[in-house]
């Protein structure tokens, strides 16, 4: 015993470096693990094995799908997104750009289907024709929007819109997890240092007493593994406050910060994903846009029939039945192509009317603990064992380096 005390007294600076190194192991392995979760965004290295891609970006479709399930099943539905929009108000907001769009369509269609006749008309007659169509356009657009609202589920795929946005922009997917769980990741890094130092004190005692080289890498391995595992547990468990040993109370950090997380999460979703621009693009150009096209074609057909009820036989005779059908198709295609740009002028009104952020915050408060956890948990669950194993391996390697240093400095 005296020999051990004397040895420690002679080499105490070296021995005290052991818990310091253990704290560094705990901290560094957490920093590396977090970086491995989110970066690099694209695969770097030689495929298929020599390289790495962040776990979240690598599984972007799956991650986005899981996050989107909670978003679209628990928080907001397509009907809620569009229900608050007033077709008449939208028409009023886009009146000026709509007039320009209609003029472009009339000129293009007239020139294509009666190339000589339209150019030969006096400008006053051309303007009268355009003005007549412009006067009817707001009602046609309002009727199309009303039909879209009445059949939202068949023309608007909210989940596809969200998943497509996140898979296309993996940086945005990373931001969702990083901003919602920023303090949790900070806790992981700091706890790695604290827990590592505590384990390092035990490691130091074992080395001072036994001086068995295998102790250092084994403790390094344990430090890297245990601090990863414990930090992850402390983030999500327990879901509700619980007292331990009668001394202190603990609640998983993510659950304890529920209101703060909700604010950050909903702010990002409303600002970057479920935006008026994205909704308009999804309705008019998304996977269900063919059904919107059918609605537009029906309205165009009704409008042409209404305005040309008497002259329709002469019109068909003049340009031919087949070309008349092509005419209707072309008008519908031009409307679908130009509407996204035209509807861009309604974004400010739509953002206020849909009020996505406050809607999501209100719904998130109604989630139970298990449902709420699913907002962030997928980022940790995917290949969680890989991250913990990586921490353990790094700890083992550093432990081996410690042995070499101790044998050289304190023989």
Tab-separated table of C-alpha atoms in Angstrom:
chain	number	residue	atom	x	y	z
A	1	UNK	CA	0.000	0.000	0.000
A	2	UNK	CA	2.840	2.363	0.861
A	3	UNK	CA	4.443	1.606	-2.495
A	4	UNK	CA	1.229	2.558	-4.295
A	5	UNK	CA	0.952	5.832	-2.367
A	6	UNK	CA	4.623	6.624	-3.007
A	7	UNK	CA	4.257	5.825	-6.708
A	8	UNK	CA	1.216	8.106	-6.975
A	9	UNK	CA	3.008	10.904	-5.137
A	10	UNK	CA	5.915	10.702	-7.567
A	11	UNK	CA	3.856	10.521	-10.745
A	12	UNK	CA	0.591	12.233	-9.789
A	13	UNK	CA	0.570	14.682	-12.758
A	14	UNK	CA	0.746	11.760	-15.143
A	15	UNK	CA	-1.932	9.765	-13.320
A	16	UNK	CA	-4.268	12.748	-13.087
A	17	UNK	CA	-4.018	13.039	-16.845
A	18	UNK	CA	-5.967	9.760	-17.080
A	19	UNK	CA	-9.401	11.210	-16.110
A	20	UNK	CA	-8.616	14.269	-18.234
A	21	UNK	CA	-7.974	12.053	-21.254
A	22	UNK	CA	-11.084	10.016	-20.405
A	23	UNK	CA	-13.116	13.233	-20.387
A	24	UNK	CA	-11.662	14.112	-23.787
A	25	UNK	CA	-12.547	10.642	-25.047
A	26	UNK	CA	-16.115	11.105	-23.865
A	27	UNK	CA	-16.388	14.549	-25.432
A	28	UNK	CA	-14.613	13.866	-28.728
A	29	UNK	CA	-16.483	10.630	-29.385
A	30	UNK	CA	-19.769	12.495	-28.957
A	31	UNK	CA	-18.700	15.292	-31.313
A	32	UNK	CA	-17.680	12.733	-33.923
A	33	UNK	CA	-20.856	10.719	-33.433
A	34	UNK	CA	-23.068	13.783	-33.941
A	35	UNK	CA	-21.132	14.821	-37.022
A	36	UNK	CA	-21.486	11.310	-38.396
A	37	UNK	CA	-25.242	11.566	-37.970
A	38	UNK	CA	-25.582	14.646	-40.169
A	39	UNK	CA	-22.570	14.856	-42.427
A	40	UNK	CA	-21.418	14.746	-45.027
A	41	UNK	CA	-24.703	15.379	-46.805
A	42	UNK	CA	-23.539	13.382	-49.856
A	43	UNK	CA	-21.417	10.232	-49.852
A	44	UNK	CA	-17.690	10.909	-49.761
A	45	UNK	CA	-15.197	8.173	-50.471
A	46	UNK	CA	-15.062	5.121	-52.690
A	47	UNK	CA	-18.333	3.237	-52.976
A	48	UNK	CA	-19.653	0.997	-51.649
A	49	UNK	CA	-17.642	0.593	-48.426
A	50	UNK	CA	-14.761	3.051	-48.262
A	51	UNK	CA	-16.456	6.273	-47.314
A	52	UNK	CA	-19.269	7.776	-45.313
A	53	UNK	CA	-22.510	9.678	-45.681
A	54	UNK	CA	-24.335	11.186	-42.725
A	55	UNK	CA	-26.919	8.804	-41.338
A	56	UNK	CA	-29.774	11.294	-41.623
A	57	UNK	CA	-29.006	12.313	-45.250
A	58	UNK	CA	-28.284	8.693	-46.185
A	59	UNK	CA	-31.733	7.637	-45.019
A	60	UNK	CA	-33.399	10.882	-46.116
A	61	UNK	CA	-36.492	9.248	-47.628
A	62	UNK	CA	-37.059	7.058	-44.565
A	63	UNK	CA	-36.337	9.854	-42.097
A	64	UNK	CA	-38.581	12.257	-43.972
A	65	UNK	CA	-41.310	9.624	-44.172
A	66	UNK	CA	-41.249	8.968	-40.426
A	67	UNK	CA	-41.219	12.670	-39.558
A	68	UNK	CA	-43.940	13.280	-42.122
A	69	UNK	CA	-46.162	10.551	-40.689
A	70	UNK	CA	-46.310	12.427	-37.404
A	71	UNK	CA	-46.731	15.729	-39.213
A	72	UNK	CA	-49.543	14.705	-41.566
A	73	UNK	CA	-51.314	12.162	-39.383
A	74	UNK	CA	-51.135	13.881	-36.006
A	75	UNK	CA	-50.638	17.583	-36.657
A	76	UNK	CA	-52.191	18.794	-39.906
A	77	UNK	CA	-54.196	17.420	-42.806
A	78	UNK	CA	-54.493	18.578	-46.425
A	79	UNK	CA	-58.045	19.815	-45.854
A	80	UNK	CA	-56.852	22.071	-43.036
A	81	UNK	CA	-54.163	23.591	-45.251
A	82	UNK	CA	-56.568	24.681	-48.001
A	83	UNK	CA	-59.817	25.086	-46.073
A	84	UNK	CA	-58.898	28.535	-44.786
A	85	UNK	CA	-58.301	29.953	-48.254
A	86	UNK	CA	-61.130	31.984	-49.774
A	87	UNK	CA	-61.292	31.544	-53.592
A	88	UNK	CA	-62.844	34.999	-54.045
A	89	UNK	CA	-60.094	36.622	-51.975
A	90	UNK	CA	-57.438	34.750	-53.940
A	91	UNK	CA	-58.934	35.975	-57.209
A	92	UNK	CA	-58.889	39.532	-55.886
A	93	UNK	CA	-55.249	39.215	-54.826
A	94	UNK	CA	-54.123	37.999	-58.276
A	95	UNK	CA	-56.407	40.179	-60.400
A	96	UNK	CA	-53.647	42.159	-62.098
A	97	UNK	CA	-51.229	39.307	-62.845
A	98	UNK	CA	-54.241	37.204	-63.928
A	99	UNK	CA	-55.162	39.831	-66.532
A	100	UNK	CA	-51.636	39.687	-67.934
A	101	UNK	CA	-51.687	35.887	-67.960
A	102	UNK	CA	-55.017	35.801	-69.786
A	103	UNK	CA	-53.792	38.257	-72.406
A	104	UNK	CA	-50.725	36.105	-73.075
A	105	UNK	CA	-52.874	32.981	-73.407
A	106	UNK	CA	-55.407	34.652	-75.732
A	107	UNK	CA	-52.699	36.001	-78.023
A	108	UNK	CA	-50.831	32.687	-78.128
A	109	UNK	CA	-53.942	30.579	-78.779
A	110	UNK	CA	-55.407	32.977	-81.355
A	111	UNK	CA	-52.122	33.176	-83.259
A	112	UNK	CA	-51.739	29.402	-83.232
A	113	UNK	CA	-55.254	28.457	-84.331
A	114	UNK	CA	-56.085	31.387	-86.629
A	115	UNK	CA	-52.608	32.669	-87.545
A	116	UNK	CA	-53.660	34.992	-90.316
A	117	UNK	CA	-56.982	36.185	-88.966
A	118	UNK	CA	-55.791	37.375	-85.529
A	119	UNK	CA	-52.934	39.468	-86.878
A	120	UNK	CA	-55.235	41.083	-89.435
A	121	UNK	CA	-57.736	42.256	-86.834
A	122	UNK	CA	-57.572	45.918	-85.760
A	123	UNK	CA	-55.885	46.429	-82.404
A	124	UNK	CA	-59.155	47.737	-80.957
A	125	UNK	CA	-60.891	44.472	-81.863
A	126	UNK	CA	-58.039	42.409	-80.430
A	127	UNK	CA	-58.245	44.440	-77.232
A	128	UNK	CA	-62.023	43.949	-77.045
A	129	UNK	CA	-61.631	40.171	-77.361
A	130	UNK	CA	-58.909	40.095	-74.724
A	131	UNK	CA	-60.913	42.303	-72.362
A	132	UNK	CA	-63.948	40.041	-72.709
A	133	UNK	CA	-61.922	36.979	-71.779
A	134	UNK	CA	-60.199	38.859	-68.958
A	135	UNK	CA	-63.578	39.792	-67.541
A	136	UNK	CA	-64.627	36.135	-67.442
A	137	UNK	CA	-61.298	34.759	-66.129
A	138	UNK	CA	-61.776	35.607	-62.412
A	139	UNK	CA	-65.000	33.612	-62.257
A	140	UNK	CA	-63.370	30.666	-64.033
A	141	UNK	CA	-60.415	30.714	-61.621
A	142	UNK	CA	-62.708	30.993	-58.590
A	143	UNK	CA	-64.697	27.978	-59.782
A	144	UNK	CA	-61.514	25.938	-60.283
A	145	UNK	CA	-60.280	26.848	-56.784
A	146	UNK	CA	-63.665	26.005	-55.268
A	147	UNK	CA	-63.566	22.580	-56.902
A	148	UNK	CA	-60.032	21.994	-55.630
A	149	UNK	CA	-61.139	22.865	-52.088
A	150	UNK	CA	-64.142	20.549	-52.319
A	151	UNK	CA	-61.957	17.597	-53.335
A	152	UNK	CA	-58.648	18.318	-51.578
A	153	UNK	CA	-57.615	14.732	-50.855
A	154	UNK	CA	-57.759	13.834	-54.538
A	155	UNK	CA	-55.754	16.798	-55.816
A	156	UNK	CA	-53.240	17.566	-53.042
A	157	UNK	CA	-50.783	15.024	-51.590
A	158	UNK	CA	-49.384	16.777	-48.512
A	159	UNK	CA	-47.140	13.880	-47.510
A	160	UNK	CA	-45.580	13.669	-50.959
A	161	UNK	CA	-44.953	17.413	-50.880
A	162	UNK	CA	-43.194	17.243	-47.507
A	163	UNK	CA	-41.136	14.132	-48.292
A	164	UNK	CA	-40.137	15.462	-51.718
A	165	UNK	CA	-39.001	18.756	-50.180
A	166	UNK	CA	-36.887	17.019	-47.529
A	167	UNK	CA	-35.347	14.412	-49.828
A	168	UNK	CA	-34.492	17.091	-52.383
A	169	UNK	CA	-32.994	19.352	-49.704
A	170	UNK	CA	-31.099	17.132	-47.269
A	171	UNK	CA	-29.628	20.193	-45.556
A	172	UNK	CA	-33.162	21.185	-44.615
A	173	UNK	CA	-33.826	17.701	-43.246
A	174	UNK	CA	-30.704	18.039	-41.103
A	175	UNK	CA	-31.863	21.450	-39.880
A	176	UNK	CA	-35.177	20.026	-38.677
A	177	UNK	CA	-33.416	17.602	-36.356
A	178	UNK	CA	-30.619	19.982	-35.392
A	179	UNK	CA	-32.883	22.926	-34.576
A	180	UNK	CA	-35.498	20.836	-32.799
A	181	UNK	CA	-32.846	18.952	-30.820
A	182	UNK	CA	-30.046	21.521	-30.617
A	183	UNK	CA	-29.837	21.529	-26.825
A	184	UNK	CA	-30.032	17.743	-26.702
A	185	UNK	CA	-26.976	17.466	-28.943
A	186	UNK	CA	-25.195	20.016	-26.786
A	187	UNK	CA	-26.037	17.912	-23.724
A	188	UNK	CA	-24.621	14.810	-25.404
A	189	UNK	CA	-21.277	16.538	-25.986
A	190	UNK	CA	-21.036	17.932	-22.460
A	191	UNK	CA	-22.214	14.772	-20.747
A	192	UNK	CA	-19.550	12.820	-22.617
A	193	UNK	CA	-16.883	14.917	-20.910
A	194	UNK	CA	-18.482	14.691	-17.437
A	195	UNK	CA	-19.200	10.963	-17.528
A	196	UNK	CA	-15.836	10.319	-19.139
A	197	UNK	CA	-14.034	12.123	-16.312
A	198	UNK	CA	-15.899	10.116	-13.659
A	199	UNK	CA	-15.065	6.845	-15.360
A	200	UNK	CA	-11.500	8.107	-15.791
A	201	UNK	CA	-11.128	8.427	-12.015
A	202	UNK	CA	-11.988	4.730	-11.678
A	203	UNK	CA	-9.647	3.978	-14.585
A	204	UNK	CA	-6.840	5.910	-12.864
A	205	UNK	CA	-7.329	4.012	-9.607
A	206	UNK	CA	-7.243	0.684	-11.416
A	207	UNK	CA	-4.029	1.607	-13.233
A	208	UNK	CA	-2.307	2.869	-10.073
A	209	UNK	CA	-3.128	-0.356	-8.240
A	210	UNK	CA	-2.724	-2.991	-10.952
A	211	UNK	CA	-0.729	-1.415	-13.818
A	212	UNK	CA	-2.197	-3.933	-16.255
A	213	UNK	CA	-1.870	-2.553	-19.811
A	214	UNK	CA	-5.205	-4.012	-20.896
A	215	UNK	CA	-7.013	-1.811	-18.359
A	216	UNK	CA	-6.553	1.367	-20.379
A	217	UNK	CA	-8.035	0.288	-23.744
A	218	UNK	CA	-10.836	-1.607	-22.011
A	219	UNK	CA	-11.753	1.448	-19.967
A	220	UNK	CA	-11.464	3.594	-23.101
A	221	UNK	CA	-13.825	1.245	-24.905
A	222	UNK	CA	-16.246	1.293	-21.972
A	223	UNK	CA	-16.062	5.091	-21.710
A	224	UNK	CA	-16.847	5.587	-25.407
A	225	UNK	CA	-19.693	3.064	-25.328
A	226	UNK	CA	-21.270	3.887	-21.968
A	227	UNK	CA	-21.236	7.672	-22.309
A	228	UNK	CA	-22.923	7.408	-25.740
A	229	UNK	CA	-25.525	4.994	-24.431
A	230	UNK	CA	-26.232	6.941	-21.226
A	231	UNK	CA	-26.504	10.311	-22.981
A	232	UNK	CA	-29.026	8.933	-25.466
A	233	UNK	CA	-31.038	7.415	-22.632
A	234	UNK	CA	-31.074	10.670	-20.693
A	235	UNK	CA	-32.411	12.597	-23.679
A	236	UNK	CA	-35.598	10.566	-24.063
A	237	UNK	CA	-36.084	8.808	-20.713
A	238	UNK	CA	-37.999	9.041	-18.590
A	239	UNK	CA	-40.785	10.658	-20.544
A	240	UNK	CA	-42.216	12.119	-17.360
A	241	UNK	CA	-40.367	13.524	-14.302
A	242	UNK	CA	-39.041	10.786	-12.036
A	243	UNK	CA	-37.116	10.958	-8.752
A	244	UNK	CA	-33.998	8.787	-8.391
A	245	UNK	CA	-32.573	7.531	-5.098
A	246	UNK	CA	-34.722	10.117	-3.374
A	247	UNK	CA	-32.056	12.717	-4.240
A	248	UNK	CA	-32.810	14.241	-7.609
A	249	UNK	CA	-35.501	14.375	-10.238
A	250	UNK	CA	-34.913	13.799	-13.932
A	251	UNK	CA	-36.979	13.977	-17.093
A	252	UNK	CA	-35.736	13.260	-20.589
A	253	UNK	CA	-34.408	16.553	-21.937
A	254	UNK	CA	-36.437	16.381	-25.134
A	255	UNK	CA	-39.668	15.986	-23.186
A	256	UNK	CA	-38.699	18.597	-20.637
A	257	UNK	CA	-38.197	21.129	-23.446
A	258	UNK	CA	-41.466	20.223	-25.142
A	259	UNK	CA	-42.794	23.780	-25.571
A	260	UNK	CA	-39.461	25.120	-26.771
A	261	UNK	CA	-39.032	22.253	-29.239
A	262	UNK	CA	-42.549	22.788	-30.560
A	263	UNK	CA	-41.842	26.458	-31.266
A	264	UNK	CA	-38.605	25.747	-33.142
A	265	UNK	CA	-40.019	22.783	-35.057
A	266	UNK	CA	-43.210	24.511	-36.153
A	267	UNK	CA	-41.399	27.716	-37.099
A	268	UNK	CA	-39.149	25.774	-39.457
A	269	UNK	CA	-41.952	23.686	-40.968
A	270	UNK	CA	-44.077	26.779	-41.633
A	271	UNK	CA	-41.179	28.819	-43.030
A	272	UNK	CA	-39.520	26.159	-45.185
A	273	UNK	CA	-41.891	23.290	-46.001
A	274	UNK	CA	-45.632	23.910	-45.779
A	275	UNK	CA	-45.408	27.288	-47.464
A	276	UNK	CA	-47.912	28.830	-49.895
A	277	UNK	CA	-45.360	28.514	-52.698
A	278	UNK	CA	-44.811	24.803	-52.024
A	279	UNK	CA	-48.538	24.140	-51.671
A	280	UNK	CA	-49.281	25.866	-54.986
A	281	UNK	CA	-46.497	23.931	-56.706
A	282	UNK	CA	-47.730	20.656	-55.195
A	283	UNK	CA	-51.326	21.221	-56.327
A	284	UNK	CA	-50.492	22.439	-59.838
A	285	UNK	CA	-47.374	20.384	-60.574
A	286	UNK	CA	-47.362	17.564	-58.054
A	287	UNK	CA	-48.230	13.872	-58.550
A	288	UNK	CA	-51.965	14.638	-58.517
A	289	UNK	CA	-51.793	17.596	-60.897
A	290	UNK	CA	-53.400	15.527	-63.652
A	291	UNK	CA	-56.610	15.612	-61.619
A	292	UNK	CA	-56.365	19.383	-61.314
A	293	UNK	CA	-55.868	19.458	-65.078
A	294	UNK	CA	-59.166	17.621	-65.492
A	295	UNK	CA	-60.891	20.266	-63.354
A	296	UNK	CA	-59.362	23.063	-65.424
A	297	UNK	CA	-60.311	21.365	-68.677
A	298	UNK	CA	-63.885	20.978	-67.501
A	299	UNK	CA	-64.108	24.655	-66.578
A	300	UNK	CA	-62.543	25.707	-69.895
A	301	UNK	CA	-64.975	23.490	-71.776
A	302	UNK	CA	-67.942	24.929	-69.858
A	303	UNK	CA	-66.712	28.469	-70.461
A	304	UNK	CA	-66.216	27.944	-74.198
A	305	UNK	CA	-69.600	26.292	-74.482
A	306	UNK	CA	-71.232	29.136	-72.554
A	307	UNK	CA	-69.630	31.862	-74.675
A	308	UNK	CA	-69.869	30.101	-78.021
A	309	UNK	CA	-73.190	28.302	-77.627
A	310	UNK	CA	-74.623	29.848	-80.803
A	311	UNK	CA	-71.419	30.155	-82.795
A	312	UNK	CA	-69.923	26.850	-81.633
A	313	UNK	CA	-71.028	24.858	-84.748
A	314	UNK	CA	-69.492	27.538	-86.962
A	315	UNK	CA	-66.318	27.532	-84.839
A	316	UNK	CA	-66.001	23.767	-85.082
A	317	UNK	CA	-66.678	23.960	-88.821
A	318	UNK	CA	-64.076	26.710	-89.243
A	319	UNK	CA	-61.193	25.015	-87.482
A	320	UNK	CA	-62.374	21.391	-87.438
A	321	UNK	CA	-63.622	19.185	-84.643
A	322	UNK	CA	-60.204	17.761	-83.876
A	323	UNK	CA	-58.576	21.199	-83.717
A	324	UNK	CA	-61.411	22.442	-81.496
A	325	UNK	CA	-60.579	19.712	-78.988
A	326	UNK	CA	-56.895	20.582	-79.314
A	327	UNK	CA	-57.793	24.220	-78.712
A	328	UNK	CA	-59.459	23.393	-75.386
A	329	UNK	CA	-56.533	21.184	-74.414
A	330	UNK	CA	-54.022	23.895	-75.271
A	331	UNK	CA	-55.868	26.546	-73.263
A	332	UNK	CA	-55.938	24.218	-70.262
A	333	UNK	CA	-52.226	23.431	-70.592
A	334	UNK	CA	-51.306	27.103	-70.794
A	335	UNK	CA	-53.398	27.874	-67.715
A	336	UNK	CA	-51.710	25.085	-65.760
A	337	UNK	CA	-48.264	26.244	-66.910
A	338	UNK	CA	-48.808	29.909	-66.030
A	339	UNK	CA	-50.907	29.602	-62.883
A	340	UNK	CA	-48.006	28.866	-60.468
A	341	UNK	CA	-46.353	32.165	-61.362
A	342	UNK	CA	-49.653	34.018	-61.268
A	343	UNK	CA	-50.609	32.494	-57.928
A	344	UNK	CA	-47.282	33.587	-56.472
A	345	UNK	CA	-48.874	36.972	-55.827
A	346	UNK	CA	-51.200	35.418	-53.264
A	347	UNK	CA	-48.445	34.086	-50.985
A	348	UNK	CA	-48.675	36.792	-48.305
A	349	UNK	CA	-52.438	36.396	-47.968
A	350	UNK	CA	-52.198	32.593	-48.021
A	351	UNK	CA	-49.507	32.547	-45.323
A	352	UNK	CA	-51.697	34.608	-42.993
A	353	UNK	CA	-54.844	32.656	-43.809
A	354	UNK	CA	-53.354	29.177	-43.417
A	355	UNK	CA	-51.488	30.156	-40.224
A	356	UNK	CA	-49.499	26.933	-40.374
A	357	UNK	CA	-47.142	27.735	-37.500
A	358	UNK	CA	-49.798	28.389	-34.867
A	359	UNK	CA	-51.903	25.491	-36.114
A	360	UNK	CA	-48.968	23.110	-35.698
A	361	UNK	CA	-48.010	24.466	-32.262
A	362	UNK	CA	-51.568	23.995	-31.032
A	363	UNK	CA	-51.731	20.436	-32.338
A	364	UNK	CA	-48.316	19.531	-30.912
A	365	UNK	CA	-49.530	20.400	-27.439
A	366	UNK	CA	-52.176	17.723	-27.844
A	367	UNK	CA	-49.669	14.940	-28.656
A	368	UNK	CA	-48.917	12.369	-25.979
A	369	UNK	CA	-45.299	11.796	-24.932
A	370	UNK	CA	-44.748	8.843	-27.268
A	371	UNK	CA	-46.066	10.703	-30.319
A	372	UNK	CA	-44.052	13.797	-29.455
A	373	UNK	CA	-40.852	11.759	-29.142
A	374	UNK	CA	-41.216	10.557	-32.739
A	375	UNK	CA	-40.386	14.055	-33.974
A	376	UNK	CA	-36.704	13.615	-33.090
A	377	UNK	CA	-36.213	9.990	-32.150
A	378	UNK	CA	-35.773	8.694	-35.745
A	379	UNK	CA	-32.513	10.646	-36.056
A	380	UNK	CA	-31.089	8.682	-33.106
A	381	UNK	CA	-32.769	5.343	-33.711
A	382	UNK	CA	-31.364	4.816	-37.200
A	383	UNK	CA	-28.040	3.009	-36.814
A	384	UNK	CA	-27.834	4.012	-33.168
A	385	UNK	CA	-25.752	0.921	-32.485
A	386	UNK	CA	-23.276	1.990	-35.159
A	387	UNK	CA	-22.722	5.316	-33.439
A	388	UNK	CA	-22.257	3.726	-30.022
A	389	UNK	CA	-19.886	1.125	-31.478
A	390	UNK	CA	-17.892	3.904	-33.149
A	391	UNK	CA	-17.554	5.688	-29.805
A	392	UNK	CA	-16.393	2.462	-28.183
A	393	UNK	CA	-13.817	1.806	-30.914
A	394	UNK	CA	-12.412	5.336	-30.658
A	395	UNK	CA	-12.202	4.968	-26.891
A	396	UNK	CA	-10.299	1.670	-27.259
A	397	UNK	CA	-7.791	3.233	-29.659
A	398	UNK	CA	-7.161	6.197	-27.358
A	399	UNK	CA	-6.796	3.783	-24.435
A	400	UNK	CA	-4.017	1.961	-26.274
A	401	UNK	CA	-2.288	5.275	-26.859
A	402	UNK	CA	-2.562	6.019	-23.139
A	403	UNK	CA	-0.786	2.769	-22.300
A	404	UNK	CA	2.155	3.657	-24.524
A	405	UNK	CA	2.359	7.117	-22.987
A	406	UNK	CA	2.172	5.857	-19.396
A	407	UNK	CA	4.768	3.127	-19.934
A	408	UNK	CA	7.111	5.691	-21.463
A	409	UNK	CA	6.561	8.477	-18.899
A	410	UNK	CA	6.079	6.422	-15.734
A	411	UNK	CA	7.958	3.155	-16.013
